[in-house]
């Protein structure tokens, strides 16, 4: 039959497309990819189940990385839906799954939806004026990866905007629990705009290549695509203390702004005391 | 009331989200932005009207650029939907419309959807490995704009992929008709992958900065997000003669490919004679 890979978009259960909804309704099994992102705001798996009138199986990292054997097996004889928050080929691609399905001659249908990679356009900076997107991971005392600094440098040197995707830690184990083989997971953690700015400034201080500083214009966003989405623009210093509320947060380091971009930027400008 | 700005996605009438559909159903007027893109494949305005059970008003370039006065006026007293193919903040942003609505204290709700800017992920190249997107316009005998060449150079130098958005000419007047003030429009024209490659190679020959050549890896795509979507990978030379069929076409100049990207690239590889 068919393996449907369906984007859920960024909001609640009603952000699925009608095509996606119809595919879910006719599927015998529904899986939800739930480790690289999370459902929008207050949307729960129960809310999805109620809306679809279907049971949802959580596909966690172990399952997806071990090749989704079970899901692919099911897809041979019946329609199966694999749900992905955002777009199936957004920040994470699922090409490995598509390749495996193709090898087993299972037809794959992809149903696209909004992802943070295009919905970020809501802040008014033109999507075609962005350079490479970077991923900002949580620093630890001993590990402060900064390979993204070079990308930001290329972007800034060439006047391009930089979208920063902020770290999500879901189903992570503590080192102690991991060593002892205990499947106990830490509570989910989501990087805030403030933490992202702190880490950016920390690395600028170390690398000191003057790629940006605390007066660089930037935009903080939270819950993009949801009803209570928040967008605040200002300098890094100004945004350091802004409370962006519940996850997910996103961050943009502005490049050169066209005057129309600048005009829109000002509409989100943080109120100065 | 509310001005709903609704992305229709890239496919047919069923690619609208449930949230978008519900907003349309409760709107007193429905406008469709129809000059920067076109409805997917065989989808007609009549098909949309039948599906929504609503009359659709075409918003052409004149109307949108003159500020959508009428539409904004309507929005003061009743819900109005402004439909956009793809995402409202995709390749074209509608920030001017949002600013005008805000000035008139009209609440705006944006309903996101897939746009070519994220659905392009279907070819397997990671979205965060793209540099700036370029727009390729139709060359004429006397006008061959090539400012995009510098952007491609930056992208290629830094190993990044380049998405090329190909020109669409809808409701264009011939110079003769324009001079004579006759509102007669030429048939719509859409740039093919082949024309894009020709123009790319033509400019490389003139600029000769060795940014790419006929052996550079690239990917041609057509009708992304539709049932008959086509993806073919190969060198520029190989793709020069491939028939990608009906519009819209898109094109990617590959940067450095990760081995997973390369593996997926090969699954779309043109069959060699």
Short mmCIF file of C-alpha atoms in Angstrom, two decimals:
data_model
loop_
_atom_site.label_atom_id
_atom_site.label_comp_id
_atom_site.label_asym_id
_atom_site.label_seq_id
_atom_site.Cartn_x
_atom_site.Cartn_y
_atom_site.Cartn_z
CA UNK A 1 0.00 0.00 0.00
CA UNK A 2 1.33 3.50 0.76
CA UNK A 3 3.59 5.03 3.38
CA UNK A 4 2.37 8.60 3.87
CA UNK A 5 4.94 10.96 5.36
CA UNK A 6 2.86 13.86 6.60
CA UNK A 7 3.90 17.27 7.88
CA UNK A 8 1.75 18.56 10.73
CA UNK A 9 2.84 22.18 10.46
CA UNK A 10 3.72 24.28 13.48
CA UNK A 11 0.47 24.90 15.31
CA UNK A 12 -2.19 22.58 16.64
CA UNK A 13 -4.10 19.58 15.31
CA UNK A 14 -5.88 21.76 12.74
CA UNK A 15 -2.67 22.73 10.97
CA UNK A 16 -2.59 19.44 9.11
CA UNK A 17 -3.69 19.80 5.48
CA UNK A 18 -6.94 18.28 4.29
CA UNK A 19 -4.89 15.89 2.15
CA UNK A 20 -2.89 14.87 5.19
CA UNK A 21 -6.01 14.44 7.27
CA UNK A 22 -7.58 12.19 4.65
CA UNK A 23 -4.45 10.04 4.47
CA UNK A 24 -4.44 9.65 8.26
CA UNK A 25 -8.09 8.66 8.28
CA UNK A 26 -7.49 5.81 5.85
CA UNK A 27 -4.29 4.54 7.50
CA UNK A 28 -4.27 1.40 9.63
CA UNK A 29 -1.36 2.64 11.75
CA UNK A 30 -0.29 6.17 12.66
CA UNK A 31 3.22 6.94 13.92
CA UNK A 32 4.39 10.28 15.27
CA UNK A 33 8.05 11.29 15.07
CA UNK A 34 8.62 12.86 18.45
CA UNK A 35 12.25 13.45 19.18
CA UNK A 36 13.51 16.27 16.92
CA UNK A 37 10.62 18.60 17.59
CA UNK A 38 7.49 18.80 19.64
CA UNK A 39 3.85 19.45 19.01
CA UNK A 40 2.79 23.08 19.00
CA UNK A 41 1.95 24.69 22.31
CA UNK A 42 -0.74 22.98 24.29
CA UNK A 43 -1.39 20.36 21.62
CA UNK A 44 -1.13 16.91 23.14
CA UNK A 45 -0.96 13.52 21.54
CA UNK A 46 -4.37 12.91 23.06
CA UNK A 47 -5.72 15.97 21.22
CA UNK A 48 -4.40 14.55 17.94
CA UNK A 49 -5.89 11.14 18.69
CA UNK A 50 -9.25 12.66 19.47
CA UNK A 51 -9.21 14.80 16.34
CA UNK A 52 -8.20 11.93 14.03
CA UNK A 53 -10.21 9.35 15.98
CA UNK A 54 -7.15 7.14 15.71
CA UNK A 55 -4.54 5.70 18.03
CA UNK A 56 -1.05 7.22 17.65
CA UNK A 57 2.18 5.30 18.17
CA UNK A 58 5.16 7.32 19.31
CA UNK A 59 8.23 6.82 17.14
CA UNK A 60 11.17 7.76 19.33
CA UNK A 61 14.81 8.14 18.36
CA UNK A 62 15.62 4.46 18.92
CA UNK A 63 12.82 3.38 16.64
CA UNK A 64 13.53 5.83 13.82
CA UNK A 65 17.28 5.28 13.90
CA UNK A 66 16.87 1.52 13.95
CA UNK A 67 15.11 1.85 10.64
CA UNK A 68 11.47 1.75 11.43
CA UNK A 69 11.33 -1.95 10.53
CA UNK A 70 7.93 -2.46 12.01
CA UNK A 71 6.43 0.59 10.31
CA UNK A 72 7.82 -0.42 6.93
CA UNK A 73 6.52 -3.96 7.36
CA UNK A 74 3.06 -2.63 8.08
CA UNK A 75 3.22 -0.42 4.97
CA UNK A 76 3.52 -3.43 2.67
CA UNK A 77 -0.07 -4.49 3.21
CA UNK A 78 -1.86 -1.36 4.38
CA UNK A 79 -1.68 2.42 4.37
CA UNK A 80 0.52 3.78 7.15
CA UNK A 81 1.01 7.42 8.18
CA UNK A 82 4.24 8.77 9.64
CA UNK A 83 3.58 12.19 11.15
CA UNK A 84 6.29 14.80 11.45
CA UNK A 85 5.97 18.17 13.21
CA UNK A 86 6.61 20.92 10.65
CA UNK A 87 7.55 19.60 7.21
CA UNK A 88 8.91 16.09 6.54
CA UNK A 89 11.94 17.63 4.86
CA UNK A 90 12.36 20.64 7.09
CA UNK A 91 15.13 20.91 9.64
CA UNK A 92 15.47 17.11 9.68
CA UNK A 93 15.12 15.16 6.47
CA UNK A 94 13.73 11.67 6.44
CA UNK A 95 15.56 10.57 3.34
CA UNK A 96 16.82 7.39 4.99
CA UNK A 97 13.24 6.29 5.58
CA UNK A 98 12.31 7.06 1.96
CA UNK A 99 15.32 5.12 0.66
CA UNK A 100 14.42 2.08 2.79
CA UNK A 101 10.82 2.20 1.63
CA UNK A 102 11.95 2.42 -1.99
CA UNK A 103 14.21 -0.62 -1.51
CA UNK A 104 11.16 -2.55 -0.29
CA UNK A 105 9.09 -1.23 -3.21
CA UNK A 106 6.71 0.56 -0.87
CA UNK A 107 5.20 3.65 -2.52
CA UNK A 108 5.87 6.80 -0.51
CA UNK A 109 3.71 9.91 -0.57
CA UNK A 110 5.02 13.06 1.05
CA UNK A 111 2.53 15.66 2.23
CA UNK A 112 4.31 18.94 2.83
CA UNK A 113 3.49 21.59 5.37
CA UNK A 114 5.00 24.70 6.90
CA UNK A 115 8.28 24.31 8.77
CA UNK A 116 10.27 26.80 10.81
CA UNK A 117 12.53 27.12 7.73
CA UNK A 118 9.84 29.01 5.81
CA UNK A 119 7.43 30.18 8.52
CA UNK A 120 10.29 32.29 9.89
CA UNK A 121 9.35 34.60 7.02
CA UNK A 122 6.70 35.99 9.39
CA UNK A 123 9.30 38.35 10.87
CA UNK A 124 9.50 40.12 7.52
CA UNK A 125 13.08 39.35 6.52
CA UNK A 126 13.05 37.99 2.97
CA UNK A 127 13.70 34.25 2.89
CA UNK A 128 16.06 34.64 -0.06
CA UNK A 129 18.27 36.97 1.95
CA UNK A 130 19.22 34.31 4.47
CA UNK A 131 22.53 32.51 4.36
CA UNK A 132 23.10 29.16 5.97
CA UNK A 133 21.02 28.19 8.96
CA UNK A 134 22.89 27.22 12.10
CA UNK A 135 22.03 24.90 14.98
CA UNK A 136 22.88 26.11 18.45
CA UNK A 137 23.35 23.32 20.97
CA UNK A 138 23.48 23.60 24.74
CA UNK A 139 27.01 24.28 25.94
CA UNK A 140 28.38 22.30 28.84
CA UNK A 141 31.36 23.16 31.05
CA UNK A 142 33.64 21.05 28.88
CA UNK A 143 31.97 21.18 25.48
CA UNK A 144 31.25 24.43 23.64
CA UNK A 145 30.96 23.57 19.96
CA UNK A 146 31.44 26.69 17.81
CA UNK A 147 31.71 25.51 14.22
CA UNK A 148 28.61 27.60 13.51
CA UNK A 149 30.71 30.73 14.13
CA UNK A 150 32.34 30.37 10.72
CA UNK A 151 28.96 30.09 9.04
CA UNK A 152 27.69 33.21 10.79
CA UNK A 153 30.88 34.96 9.68
CA UNK A 154 30.26 34.07 6.03
CA UNK A 155 26.65 35.19 6.32
CA UNK A 156 27.47 38.47 8.06
CA UNK A 157 30.36 39.27 5.72
CA UNK A 158 27.97 38.93 2.81
CA UNK A 159 25.07 40.80 4.36
CA UNK A 160 22.92 37.71 4.82
CA UNK A 161 20.57 36.93 7.70
CA UNK A 162 21.21 33.89 9.89
CA UNK A 163 18.47 31.68 11.27
CA UNK A 164 19.53 29.91 14.48
CA UNK A 165 17.67 26.73 15.35
CA UNK A 166 17.79 26.22 19.10
CA UNK A 167 18.56 22.96 20.83
CA UNK A 168 15.88 20.59 22.03
CA UNK A 169 16.70 17.83 24.49
CA UNK A 170 13.98 15.23 24.63
CA UNK A 171 14.39 11.82 26.24
CA UNK A 172 18.01 12.50 27.19
CA UNK A 173 19.61 10.36 29.88
CA UNK A 174 21.91 11.65 32.58
CA UNK A 175 25.46 10.26 32.33
CA UNK A 176 24.91 8.40 35.58
CA UNK A 177 21.71 6.75 34.37
CA UNK A 178 23.30 5.95 31.04
CA UNK A 179 26.31 4.29 32.72
CA UNK A 180 24.06 2.24 34.92
CA UNK A 181 21.87 1.29 31.98
CA UNK A 182 18.79 2.81 33.54
CA UNK A 183 16.21 3.98 31.04
CA UNK A 184 15.34 7.03 33.07
CA UNK A 185 15.04 10.21 31.07
CA UNK A 186 15.61 13.82 32.05
CA UNK A 187 12.74 16.28 31.65
CA UNK A 188 12.70 17.92 28.17
CA UNK A 189 14.83 21.06 27.81
CA UNK A 190 14.47 23.79 25.22
CA UNK A 191 16.98 26.53 24.60
CA UNK A 192 15.67 30.05 25.11
CA UNK A 193 16.49 33.08 22.99
CA UNK A 194 18.37 34.45 26.02
CA UNK A 195 20.56 31.36 26.31
CA UNK A 196 21.29 31.50 22.60
CA UNK A 197 22.42 35.13 22.84
CA UNK A 198 24.62 34.33 25.87
CA UNK A 199 26.32 31.52 23.97
CA UNK A 200 26.75 33.68 20.86
CA UNK A 201 28.41 36.45 22.87
CA UNK A 202 30.56 33.97 24.80
CA UNK A 203 32.01 32.58 21.56
CA UNK A 204 32.48 36.04 20.04
CA UNK A 205 34.55 36.93 23.09
CA UNK A 206 36.75 33.85 22.60
CA UNK A 207 37.08 33.99 18.81
CA UNK A 208 37.12 37.80 18.66
CA UNK A 209 36.78 38.03 14.88
CA UNK A 210 34.22 40.81 15.25
CA UNK A 211 31.46 38.89 13.48
CA UNK A 212 28.78 40.46 15.70
CA UNK A 213 28.50 42.08 19.11
CA UNK A 214 25.93 43.06 21.69
CA UNK A 215 24.72 45.93 19.49
CA UNK A 216 24.01 43.70 16.49
CA UNK A 217 20.38 43.71 15.38
CA UNK A 218 18.51 40.48 15.89
CA UNK A 219 15.04 39.04 16.21
CA UNK A 220 13.78 36.61 18.82
CA UNK A 221 10.72 34.52 18.08
CA UNK A 222 8.73 32.00 20.02
CA UNK A 223 5.91 29.63 19.14
CA UNK A 224 6.02 30.58 15.44
CA UNK A 225 2.80 29.60 13.70
CA UNK A 226 0.82 29.34 16.93
CA UNK A 227 -1.86 31.71 18.15
CA UNK A 228 0.35 33.24 20.84
CA UNK A 229 3.45 33.61 18.69
CA UNK A 230 5.82 36.32 19.88
CA UNK A 231 8.29 38.35 17.83
CA UNK A 232 10.63 40.91 19.38
CA UNK A 233 13.38 42.77 17.54
CA UNK A 234 16.26 44.76 18.95
CA UNK A 235 19.95 44.47 19.69
CA UNK A 236 21.39 41.32 21.26
CA UNK A 237 21.88 43.23 24.49
CA UNK A 238 18.27 44.43 24.48
CA UNK A 239 16.89 40.93 23.90
CA UNK A 240 19.04 39.29 26.53
CA UNK A 241 16.41 39.85 29.22
CA UNK A 242 13.22 39.53 27.22
CA UNK A 243 10.97 36.70 28.39
CA UNK A 244 9.85 34.78 25.33
CA UNK A 245 7.73 32.36 27.30
CA UNK A 246 6.98 28.76 26.40
CA UNK A 247 8.97 26.86 23.74
CA UNK A 248 9.94 26.63 20.95
CA UNK A 249 12.17 29.64 20.53
CA UNK A 250 13.99 30.71 17.37
CA UNK A 251 16.56 33.41 16.77
CA UNK A 252 17.76 35.46 13.84
CA UNK A 253 20.96 37.44 13.52
CA UNK A 254 20.11 40.15 11.00
CA UNK A 255 22.30 40.83 8.00
CA UNK A 256 21.94 43.97 5.91
CA UNK A 257 18.30 44.99 5.91
CA UNK A 258 16.43 46.38 2.93
CA UNK A 259 14.38 49.42 3.93
CA UNK A 260 11.14 47.43 3.74
CA UNK A 261 12.68 44.80 6.02
CA UNK A 262 13.82 47.56 8.36
CA UNK A 263 10.36 49.10 8.44
CA UNK A 264 8.84 45.76 9.44
CA UNK A 265 11.66 45.13 11.93
CA UNK A 266 10.69 48.36 13.68
CA UNK A 267 7.12 47.16 14.17
CA UNK A 268 8.47 44.43 16.48
CA UNK A 269 10.96 46.68 18.22
CA UNK A 270 11.39 46.18 21.93
CA UNK A 271 10.01 49.03 23.99
CA UNK A 272 12.87 50.92 25.55
CA UNK A 273 12.64 52.03 29.16
CA UNK B 1 -13.08 41.44 12.19
CA UNK B 2 -10.09 39.46 10.93
CA UNK B 3 -7.96 39.48 7.80
CA UNK B 4 -6.80 35.89 7.30
CA UNK B 5 -3.69 35.51 5.15
CA UNK B 6 -3.74 31.88 4.16
CA UNK B 7 -1.10 29.76 2.44
CA UNK B 8 -2.54 27.21 0.01
CA UNK B 9 0.58 25.07 -0.22
CA UNK B 10 1.91 23.77 -3.49
CA UNK B 11 -0.53 21.15 -4.65
CA UNK B 12 -4.26 21.20 -5.25
CA UNK B 13 -7.29 22.48 -3.33
CA UNK B 14 -6.78 19.86 -0.62
CA UNK B 15 -3.37 21.20 0.39
CA UNK B 16 -4.96 23.97 2.42
CA UNK B 17 -4.82 23.27 6.16
CA UNK B 18 -7.98 22.53 8.11
CA UNK B 19 -7.45 25.82 9.95
CA UNK B 20 -7.21 27.64 6.63
CA UNK B 21 -10.27 25.91 5.28
CA UNK B 22 -12.31 26.88 8.31
CA UNK B 23 -11.21 30.52 8.01
CA UNK B 24 -12.23 30.56 4.35
CA UNK B 25 -15.62 29.09 5.16
CA UNK B 26 -16.41 31.86 7.60
CA UNK B 27 -15.12 34.72 5.42
CA UNK B 28 -17.47 37.02 3.57
CA UNK B 29 -14.94 37.71 0.81
CA UNK B 30 -12.13 35.52 -0.56
CA UNK B 31 -9.25 37.00 -2.56
CA UNK B 32 -6.56 35.02 -4.37
CA UNK B 33 -3.13 36.50 -5.00
CA UNK B 34 -2.43 35.38 -8.54
CA UNK B 35 0.57 37.08 -10.04
CA UNK B 36 3.70 35.84 -8.29
CA UNK B 37 2.82 32.16 -8.52
CA UNK B 38 0.14 29.92 -9.89
CA UNK B 39 -2.10 27.22 -8.58
CA UNK B 40 -0.65 23.72 -8.59
CA UNK B 41 -0.97 21.70 -11.77
CA UNK B 42 -4.48 21.23 -13.02
CA UNK B 43 -6.04 23.08 -10.10
CA UNK B 44 -8.29 25.84 -11.37
CA UNK B 45 -9.94 28.72 -9.60
CA UNK B 46 -13.23 26.98 -10.36
CA UNK B 47 -11.98 23.89 -8.50
CA UNK B 48 -11.17 26.04 -5.47
CA UNK B 49 -14.57 27.74 -5.65
CA UNK B 50 -16.36 24.43 -5.83
CA UNK B 51 -14.35 22.99 -2.93
CA UNK B 52 -14.87 26.03 -0.69
CA UNK B 53 -18.40 26.67 -1.98
CA UNK B 54 -17.37 30.33 -2.19
CA UNK B 55 -16.74 32.90 -4.91
CA UNK B 56 -13.08 33.89 -5.34
CA UNK B 57 -11.93 37.35 -6.36
CA UNK B 58 -8.64 37.52 -8.25
CA UNK B 59 -6.15 39.96 -6.74
CA UNK B 60 -3.80 40.89 -9.56
CA UNK B 61 -0.60 42.90 -9.37
CA UNK B 62 -2.35 46.25 -9.79
CA UNK B 63 -4.69 45.51 -6.93
CA UNK B 64 -2.05 44.23 -4.51
CA UNK B 65 0.43 46.97 -5.31
CA UNK B 66 -2.19 49.68 -5.00
CA UNK B 67 -2.66 48.58 -1.43
CA UNK B 68 -5.67 46.33 -1.45
CA UNK B 69 -7.85 49.23 -0.27
CA UNK B 70 -11.07 47.41 -0.98
CA UNK B 71 -9.97 44.23 0.76
CA UNK B 72 -8.83 46.11 3.86
CA UNK B 73 -12.09 48.06 3.95
CA UNK B 74 -14.05 44.81 3.88
CA UNK B 75 -11.94 43.42 6.71
CA UNK B 76 -13.08 46.12 9.12
CA UNK B 77 -16.59 44.70 9.39
CA UNK B 78 -16.27 41.07 8.40
CA UNK B 79 -13.79 38.21 8.09
CA UNK B 80 -11.86 38.29 4.83
CA UNK B 81 -9.45 35.68 3.46
CA UNK B 82 -6.47 36.51 1.27
CA UNK B 83 -5.18 33.30 -0.32
CA UNK B 84 -1.56 32.92 -1.36
CA UNK B 85 -0.09 29.96 -3.25
CA UNK B 86 2.61 28.35 -1.09
CA UNK B 87 3.24 30.22 2.18
CA UNK B 88 2.23 33.87 2.79
CA UNK B 89 5.84 34.66 3.70
CA UNK B 90 7.56 32.40 1.19
CA UNK B 91 9.30 33.74 -1.88
CA UNK B 92 7.19 36.91 -1.71
CA UNK B 93 6.40 38.44 1.63
CA UNK B 94 3.20 40.32 2.22
CA UNK B 95 4.56 42.53 4.95
CA UNK B 96 3.21 45.68 3.30
CA UNK B 97 -0.32 44.29 3.56
CA UNK B 98 0.21 43.37 7.23
CA UNK B 99 1.56 46.84 8.02
CA UNK B 100 -1.44 48.52 6.34
CA UNK B 101 -3.85 46.27 8.21
CA UNK B 102 -2.12 47.08 11.50
CA UNK B 103 -2.38 50.81 10.77
CA UNK B 104 -6.12 50.35 10.36
CA UNK B 105 -6.28 48.25 13.56
CA UNK B 106 -7.49 45.21 11.63
CA UNK B 107 -6.39 41.98 13.32
CA UNK B 108 -4.35 39.78 10.99
CA UNK B 109 -4.06 36.00 11.27
CA UNK B 110 -1.46 34.24 9.18
CA UNK B 111 -1.99 30.57 8.36
CA UNK B 112 1.26 29.07 7.18
CA UNK B 113 1.75 26.29 4.66
CA UNK B 114 4.50 24.68 2.62
CA UNK B 115 6.37 26.89 0.16
CA UNK B 116 8.98 26.01 -2.42
CA UNK B 117 11.53 27.38 0.08
CA UNK B 118 11.06 24.38 2.38
CA UNK B 119 9.39 21.76 0.14
CA UNK B 120 12.60 21.79 -1.93
CA UNK B 121 13.90 19.60 0.90
CA UNK B 122 12.24 16.71 -0.97
CA UNK B 123 15.37 16.35 -3.12
CA UNK B 124 17.33 15.34 -0.03
CA UNK B 125 19.77 18.23 0.27
CA UNK B 126 19.64 19.52 3.84
CA UNK B 127 17.84 22.86 4.06
CA UNK B 128 20.48 24.24 6.40
CA UNK B 129 23.19 23.64 3.81
CA UNK B 130 21.73 26.13 1.37
CA UNK B 131 23.16 29.59 0.93
CA UNK B 132 21.19 32.46 -0.53
CA UNK B 133 18.39 31.71 -2.94
CA UNK B 134 18.58 33.40 -6.33
CA UNK B 135 15.90 34.49 -8.78
CA UNK B 136 16.57 33.79 -12.43
CA UNK B 137 14.67 36.10 -14.78
CA UNK B 138 14.16 35.68 -18.52
CA UNK B 139 17.02 37.23 -20.47
CA UNK B 140 16.25 39.42 -23.45
CA UNK B 141 18.59 40.42 -26.27
CA UNK B 142 19.44 43.63 -24.47
CA UNK B 143 18.99 42.74 -20.81
CA UNK B 144 20.82 39.90 -19.11
CA UNK B 145 20.83 40.66 -15.40
CA UNK B 146 23.55 38.67 -13.64
CA UNK B 147 23.77 40.03 -10.10
CA UNK B 148 22.86 36.51 -8.92
CA UNK B 149 26.25 35.31 -10.17
CA UNK B 150 27.98 36.85 -7.15
CA UNK B 151 25.58 35.11 -4.81
CA UNK B 152 26.18 31.76 -6.46
CA UNK B 153 29.90 32.43 -6.17
CA UNK B 154 29.65 33.02 -2.42
CA UNK B 155 27.53 29.88 -2.03
CA UNK B 156 29.82 27.68 -4.13
CA UNK B 157 32.98 29.02 -2.51
CA UNK B 158 31.57 28.03 0.85
CA UNK B 159 30.21 24.66 -0.20
CA UNK B 160 26.58 25.71 0.01
CA UNK B 161 23.72 24.66 -2.25
CA UNK B 162 21.87 27.29 -4.29
CA UNK B 163 18.14 27.23 -4.92
CA UNK B 164 17.19 29.03 -8.13
CA UNK B 165 13.62 30.32 -8.37
CA UNK B 166 12.64 30.53 -12.01
CA UNK B 167 10.84 33.42 -13.64
CA UNK B 168 7.09 33.55 -14.10
CA UNK B 169 5.52 36.05 -16.46
CA UNK B 170 1.83 36.42 -15.82
CA UNK B 171 -0.27 39.27 -17.23
CA UNK B 172 2.71 40.88 -18.94
CA UNK B 173 2.08 43.39 -21.73
CA UNK B 174 4.08 43.58 -24.92
CA UNK B 175 5.99 46.87 -25.26
CA UNK B 176 3.75 47.79 -28.19
CA UNK B 177 0.55 47.20 -26.25
CA UNK B 178 1.97 49.01 -23.24
CA UNK B 179 2.92 52.07 -25.34
CA UNK B 180 -0.51 52.15 -26.89
CA UNK B 181 -2.15 51.78 -23.51
CA UNK B 182 -3.90 48.59 -24.53
CA UNK B 183 -4.65 46.25 -21.64
CA UNK B 184 -3.88 43.17 -23.71
CA UNK B 185 -1.75 40.59 -21.93
CA UNK B 186 0.68 38.03 -23.28
CA UNK B 187 0.08 34.34 -22.50
CA UNK B 188 1.76 33.28 -19.21
CA UNK B 189 5.37 32.11 -19.54
CA UNK B 190 7.33 29.94 -17.14
CA UNK B 191 11.04 29.39 -17.23
CA UNK B 192 12.13 25.79 -17.72
CA UNK B 193 15.07 24.07 -16.05
CA UNK B 194 16.71 23.94 -19.50
CA UNK B 195 16.41 27.71 -20.01
CA UNK B 196 17.82 28.30 -16.54
CA UNK B 197 20.88 26.14 -17.28
CA UNK B 198 21.41 27.90 -20.63
CA UNK B 199 21.38 31.29 -18.93
CA UNK B 200 23.67 30.09 -16.14
CA UNK B 201 26.23 28.79 -18.65
CA UNK B 202 25.92 31.91 -20.80
CA UNK B 203 26.85 34.13 -17.85
CA UNK B 204 29.66 31.81 -16.71
CA UNK B 205 31.15 32.18 -20.18
CA UNK B 206 31.00 35.98 -19.92
CA UNK B 207 32.11 36.34 -16.29
CA UNK B 208 34.53 33.40 -16.45
CA UNK B 209 35.21 33.28 -12.71
CA UNK B 210 34.89 29.50 -12.73
CA UNK B 211 31.99 29.44 -10.30
CA UNK B 212 30.46 26.40 -12.02
CA UNK B 213 30.55 24.70 -15.39
CA UNK B 214 28.66 22.16 -17.46
CA UNK B 215 29.98 19.34 -15.27
CA UNK B 216 28.67 20.86 -12.03
CA UNK B 217 26.16 18.69 -10.19
CA UNK B 218 22.66 20.02 -10.07
CA UNK B 219 19.05 18.99 -9.56
CA UNK B 220 16.06 19.92 -11.67
CA UNK B 221 12.59 19.73 -10.16
CA UNK B 222 9.12 20.33 -11.47
CA UNK B 223 5.71 20.52 -9.85
CA UNK B 224 7.14 20.10 -6.34
CA UNK B 225 4.45 19.01 -3.90
CA UNK B 226 2.12 17.75 -6.62
CA UNK B 227 1.30 14.14 -7.44
CA UNK B 228 3.36 14.12 -10.64
CA UNK B 229 6.38 15.89 -9.19
CA UNK B 230 9.60 15.14 -11.06
CA UNK B 231 13.16 15.24 -9.71
CA UNK B 232 16.20 14.56 -11.89
CA UNK B 233 19.81 14.94 -10.79
CA UNK B 234 22.94 15.06 -12.92
CA UNK B 235 25.41 17.52 -14.38
CA UNK B 236 24.23 20.76 -15.96
CA UNK B 237 25.11 19.34 -19.36
CA UNK B 238 23.11 16.18 -18.69
CA UNK B 239 20.03 18.09 -17.59
CA UNK B 240 20.12 20.53 -20.49
CA UNK B 241 17.89 18.29 -22.61
CA UNK B 242 15.67 16.69 -19.98
CA UNK B 243 11.99 17.43 -20.44
CA UNK B 244 10.60 18.46 -17.07
CA UNK B 245 7.07 18.93 -18.42
CA UNK B 246 4.47 21.33 -17.11
CA UNK B 247 5.35 24.24 -14.79
CA UNK B 248 6.54 25.23 -12.24
CA UNK B 249 10.17 24.28 -12.50
CA UNK B 250 12.88 24.79 -9.87
CA UNK B 251 16.61 24.30 -10.01
CA UNK B 252 19.39 23.63 -7.54
CA UNK B 253 23.11 24.09 -8.04
CA UNK B 254 24.66 21.61 -5.61
CA UNK B 255 27.37 22.65 -3.20
CA UNK B 256 29.46 20.12 -1.30
CA UNK B 257 27.34 17.08 -0.64
CA UNK B 258 27.40 15.06 2.57
CA UNK B 259 27.49 11.33 1.81
CA UNK B 260 23.84 10.91 2.81
CA UNK B 261 22.93 13.74 0.46
CA UNK B 262 25.00 12.13 -2.28
CA UNK B 263 23.32 8.78 -1.76
CA UNK B 264 19.90 10.37 -2.18
CA UNK B 265 21.14 12.44 -5.13
CA UNK B 266 22.03 9.18 -6.90
CA UNK B 267 18.48 7.88 -6.54
CA UNK B 268 17.33 10.67 -8.87
CA UNK B 269 20.26 10.35 -11.26
CA UNK B 270 19.49 10.72 -14.93
CA UNK B 271 19.83 7.47 -16.84
CA UNK B 272 22.84 7.67 -19.09
CA UNK B 273 22.62 6.40 -22.65
#
